[in-house]
Amino acid sequence: MTVRRDFEEPARNPSEQVIGQEELFAAAREQLGRGGSVLLHGPAGIGKSTVLRTLAAEYGRTARTVLRCSATESESHLPFLALADLFGLVLDRVAGSLPAAQRTALESALTGRGESTLQRDGLALRLAVLSALRALAADGPVLVVADDLQWLDPASAELLGFAARRLGDTPVQLLYAVRTEGEEFDRHLRATPPGTLALRLGPLSRGQVSALLDHRGYRGLPRSTVRDIHRTSGGNPLFALELGRALAENPTPPRPGEPLPVPTSLRALVLSRLRMLSAEARRTLLVASAGARPTLALLHAAGRSNAEAETAQAAELGLLATEPEGPAVRFAHPLISAALYAEAPAQERRAVHAALSTAASDPIERARHLALATTGTDPDVAARLAEAAALARDRGAPSVAASLGLLAARHTPAGSTPAPDERRLQAADDAIIAGEVDLARHIARDVLTRATVPADRVRAWMVVIEAAGQALGDVDAVFPQALADAGDDPRLLAQVHYQLAWRGLVVEGDFEEGRREAAHAAQLAARAGDRRTELMALSFQAQTETLMGHPEAPATIKRALTEPQDPQVACHHNGAGSARFRWLIMSDQLSEARTTVTALLREARRRGMVESEVHHVRMLAETELRAGHCGRALDLARESLRLARDCGIGEVPSALLTSLAEASGGDVDSALALAREAVEQAEEDGDQMYVSRALAALGYAQFVAGDAAGAVRSLRRVRELEQGLGITDPARGRWQGDLAEALVRVGELDEAQELVDVTREQALRLDRGSVVAVLDRAEALIRAARGAHDAAVAQLAAAQDRLARLGSGLEEARAAFALAALRAPGAASYDEAARLMRRCRALPWLKQVDAAAAASPAAPPAVPAAADGLEGLASMERQVASLVMEGATNREIAARLFISVKTVEATLTRVYRKLGIRSRVDIVRLAAGRRPS
C-alpha cells in the first residue's frame, strides 16, 4: 500500500504521537539516551513518522548537528537525492577537512555538476560520506534522521550503509523509519550501525483508538461507532483518524448493520489495484465484503460460480490474504472490504444483500441481509429481524441483538404491535447489556421526543439513568419526570424507586435511604408481579445491609435467592449472586467466594453481558488479592480496567482495585496514579460511595510508598465519609488497620489505639475474624512503640497464625515482616517474611523486606533473648508461652487466641516438657533472662 505524502500529519505534541506506543517510545528513548541508533518499522499509516518526529525533536536539542531527509516514491529514481538532503547544507563545514579526491566526488554527487557515479567514484564517495560524518562529530554529537527509508534512492542507501557500519565509537546516531508490511526489515538494518534497535509499531487497541479520536476532537462518536472504526481501521491510527473525520463530517450516520462510510482519500489508497480486476471479480469481492464470514461456499451460493479463480486473482494483487487452510475468504486489511462496499452504488449493494439473504446459512445473517436489501417498512421483514434479535440475545450477542432490533424498528409500520418504539427500547436494553451505553442513551432520548405511552416513557427514562452509570448526579432532573410518567402504576413505580435507591446511595451518600427505597421497590414489584425488578431491588437491599452491618442482611440475601429466579438477574453484577459474593468475602469465606464469582463471570460472558463481566473480573481480582495471590490479582485487575476503559463502564471501581493490586504486587507509582485518577473521577461524578473507596486505595498506596503522613490524611477522610454514609462493617474497605499503622509511624499512638478499640468492637459483633487479626497486628505495633516489646511480639505471632488459618496470605506476610523487625537483629530474622512475600508475589512489600534485612546489623553473640528460648516450640506453643511471659491468665490466652481454656492447658503441658521446666513461674523467669529453678 502506498501512502501519499499529503496524508502525513504535521508533528503535534508528544502525548498525541505516542498514544498506544508508550512502551515502544520508552524503549527508543532509552536506546537514544545511551548513544545508540533506532530503526522504526511497520505498515503504512501506523504512526512511524509521528513517532520519529517526536524523537527527533527531543534528541535533536542535544545534538550539535542534525541531518534530515524524507524520501518519496516518485523521487526514488534520482541518484544521490537523499545524500543531498542530508549534507547539502553542511558541505561547506566539512569540505576543508576532506582529502581532495573525496571532496571532489562528494561535491559532484551533491551538486549534480560533473558525472559522479558509484561505479566510477565508488570508493571515494563511500570514504567521503564516512569522513564527513566524522568531521561533523568532531564538533559534537550528530543525529541523522531519515523517514521512509524504503524510498531512499539506491545510491544514497548504499553510501549511508557503508558509513554506518564503520562509525565505531564516533558520536553519530541514526534514527530511521521504514515501511514494512511483514516482519522483513533485516535488509534495512544494513544501512544502520551495529547494535541498532529495531522497533515494530503495531496496531492500536480499541481504547487507544478511542483516545486518539478524542485527542483530535472527535469526541461525539458513540462507543459502538468507535468499535466499528477500530475494526475497520485494523487499529491503524491514520485510517482511524480518516474514518473519524468522515463520520464527523457526515450528517447522516450509517444505518444499523451497514459498514462505515469510507472517505474518498482512503478509498484511493486501498482500491488502486481494483482497476486490474475484471468486473466479475470485483462483483465477487463486493459479495465477500457484504458477508459477515465470507467463504467460497457462500460465494457460490450467492451466484458467484467462478469464485475460486476470481479470489485467487485478488489474492495475487494483495487484496485478499491467502488462507492455506480453511475455506475463509479474508481481506488483506479490513479497510479494503469497507472501501469496496462504500464504493459500490446503493442499488448494487441491495442486490448483493438480496442474494446473501438466501445464501447465508445462519438465520441471523439471513435476516440482516434481508433488511439491508429492503427499502421502507415491511411487517414480515420486521418480524424476522425481531426473531433474529432474540436469537442473538440467546446466543450471548447483545450487541448484535441491538443492531438487529434497530433494523426491526426501522421496518416496523406505525401502529403495529409491537410498536416501533417498543422494539427500539428493547434494542436500547440490549445495548446496555453489551456495554454500548452511548447507543442506548441515544435510542432512549430519541424515543422520549415522541413517545406518549407511560410505559414507554418510563422505560426510556430507565435507560437514560442506566446509561449514566456512576454519574447519577448528571441525570438528577430525570427522576421527577419518571415519577410523573409512572403515575400510580406499581410496575412502573417499582422501576423508578429501584433507581431512586441507587440515587440515595450514590448521590446522597445515604445507605439507609438506599436501603429504604430498595425495600419499597421490591414491595411494589411483588405487587405488580414484576419478578425481575423485585429480584434486583432485593439484591440491592441485601448489598446495602451487608455493608451497613445490618442484622437483616442474611435474611434479605436468602429472599433474593429464592425461586423463581430470572437467569439474567442471577448473573448480573447487581444481582443476588453478587450480593452473596460480597457477604462471603466479607465473612472470610474466600474459597466459596472465588467459586461463586467464577460461576457468575462464566455466565455473564456466555450471555455477552459486558458491564457484568467488567465487575465480575474485578471481584475475582479482589478475591485473589485477599488470598494473597498478588500476581494473579494484578493480572485480573488490569484486565478489568482494560475492559472498563474499552466500554466506558465501571472505570472508577476498576481503577481503584487495580491501584490496590499494583501497590501489593506491581508498581507503587502506578498505584498512586490510578488511585488519584479514581478519586478525581468519583468526585467529578458526585459518587460518594466510590470517593471513600478510592481514597482508601490512595491511602494504602501512600502507606506502601512510605508516605505515612499522606496515608493518614487520606484514610482519615475515609473514616469521616464512611461515618456519614452509615457504613459500620469494617470488612467493607479494610482500611482501619492501615490507618492505625500509619498513625503509629507518625507518632499518634492514642488515636491509633482508639481506632483499634472502636473497630475491634464492630468486627467482633459481626464476626470479622481477619479484621480482628489485622487490628491485633496494628495494636502490637502500638505496644512496641510504647516499649512493651515482649507483649508486642506475642501479639504479632498470634495475629500471624490466625491470618494464616484464614487464608489471608498478604496480611500474614505483613505480620511476619512486623514480627521480624521486633525480634533479634540480623538479616536472618527476615527470612520468613521474605519467603511469605515471595509466595504472594508481593513485590513492593518484598523490596521493603529486603531493604530492612540489608540494613539490619549482625546479631551480637549475646545471651539469647527470652524468645530465643522458645525456638524449639511449635507456633501455637510459642504463642501461648509468649502470652504467659506477658502475665496473661489461661482464660485471657484462650480469648486472645480464639481457643478453649483446655487447649491452653494442654499446650502448656507440652511447653513444660519441651523446655524442661515445671510451671508458669519458670516461663516468667525465662522472660527475665534467668535460669529456671
Tab-separated table of C-alpha atoms in Angstrom, residues 1 44 203-206 209 213 224-244 246-247 254 257-263 266-267 270 289 331-342:
chain	number	residue	atom	x	y	z
A	1	MET	CA	0.000	0.000	0.000
A	44	ALA	CA	1.690	2.365	6.145
A	203	PRO	CA	-1.922	-1.622	15.665
A	204	LEU	CA	-3.691	0.291	18.417
A	205	SER	CA	-6.230	-1.284	20.748
A	206	ARG	CA	-9.831	-0.093	20.781
A	209	VAL	CA	-8.082	4.388	19.056
A	213	LEU	CA	-10.013	10.185	18.271
A	224	SER	CA	-20.233	1.383	19.228
A	225	THR	CA	-19.010	3.607	16.386
A	226	VAL	CA	-15.511	3.704	17.884
A	227	ARG	CA	-15.640	-0.089	17.958
A	228	ASP	CA	-16.521	-0.119	14.252
A	229	ILE	CA	-13.743	2.382	13.494
A	230	HIS	CA	-11.250	0.175	15.318
A	231	ARG	CA	-12.394	-2.920	13.464
A	232	THR	CA	-12.441	-1.240	10.052
A	233	SER	CA	-9.100	0.513	10.505
A	234	GLY	CA	-7.440	-2.594	11.898
A	235	GLY	CA	-6.003	-0.379	14.649
A	236	ASN	CA	-4.127	1.753	12.113
A	237	PRO	CA	-4.106	5.315	13.532
A	238	LEU	CA	-4.062	7.077	10.144
A	239	PHE	CA	-7.002	5.050	8.863
A	240	ALA	CA	-8.870	5.513	12.161
A	241	LEU	CA	-8.470	9.292	12.041
A	242	GLU	CA	-9.650	9.454	8.435
A	243	LEU	CA	-12.714	7.361	9.273
A	244	GLY	CA	-13.388	9.550	12.305
A	246	ALA	CA	-15.539	11.245	7.598
A	247	LEU	CA	-18.099	10.374	10.273
A	254	PRO	CA	-24.750	4.749	8.639
A	257	GLY	CA	-25.737	-3.210	10.099
A	258	GLU	CA	-24.063	-1.118	7.393
A	259	PRO	CA	-20.272	-0.634	7.222
A	260	LEU	CA	-18.791	2.771	7.990
A	261	PRO	CA	-18.573	5.399	5.253
A	262	VAL	CA	-15.055	5.409	3.857
A	263	PRO	CA	-13.755	8.792	2.643
A	266	LEU	CA	-8.812	6.236	1.896
A	267	ARG	CA	-10.643	4.580	-0.967
A	270	VAL	CA	-6.636	0.855	-0.859
A	289	SER	CA	-17.287	-7.546	1.611
A	331	PHE	CA	-9.350	-9.350	3.053
A	332	ALA	CA	-5.731	-8.289	3.481
A	333	HIS	CA	-6.961	-5.358	5.571
A	334	PRO	CA	-10.477	-4.623	6.914
A	335	LEU	CA	-10.374	-1.218	5.231
A	336	ILE	CA	-10.264	-2.847	1.781
A	337	SER	CA	-13.590	-4.533	2.474
A	338	ALA	CA	-15.148	-1.330	3.841
A	339	ALA	CA	-13.851	0.785	0.951
A	340	LEU	CA	-15.048	-1.689	-1.661
A	341	TYR	CA	-18.540	-1.692	-0.129
A	342	ALA	CA	-18.600	2.112	0.185
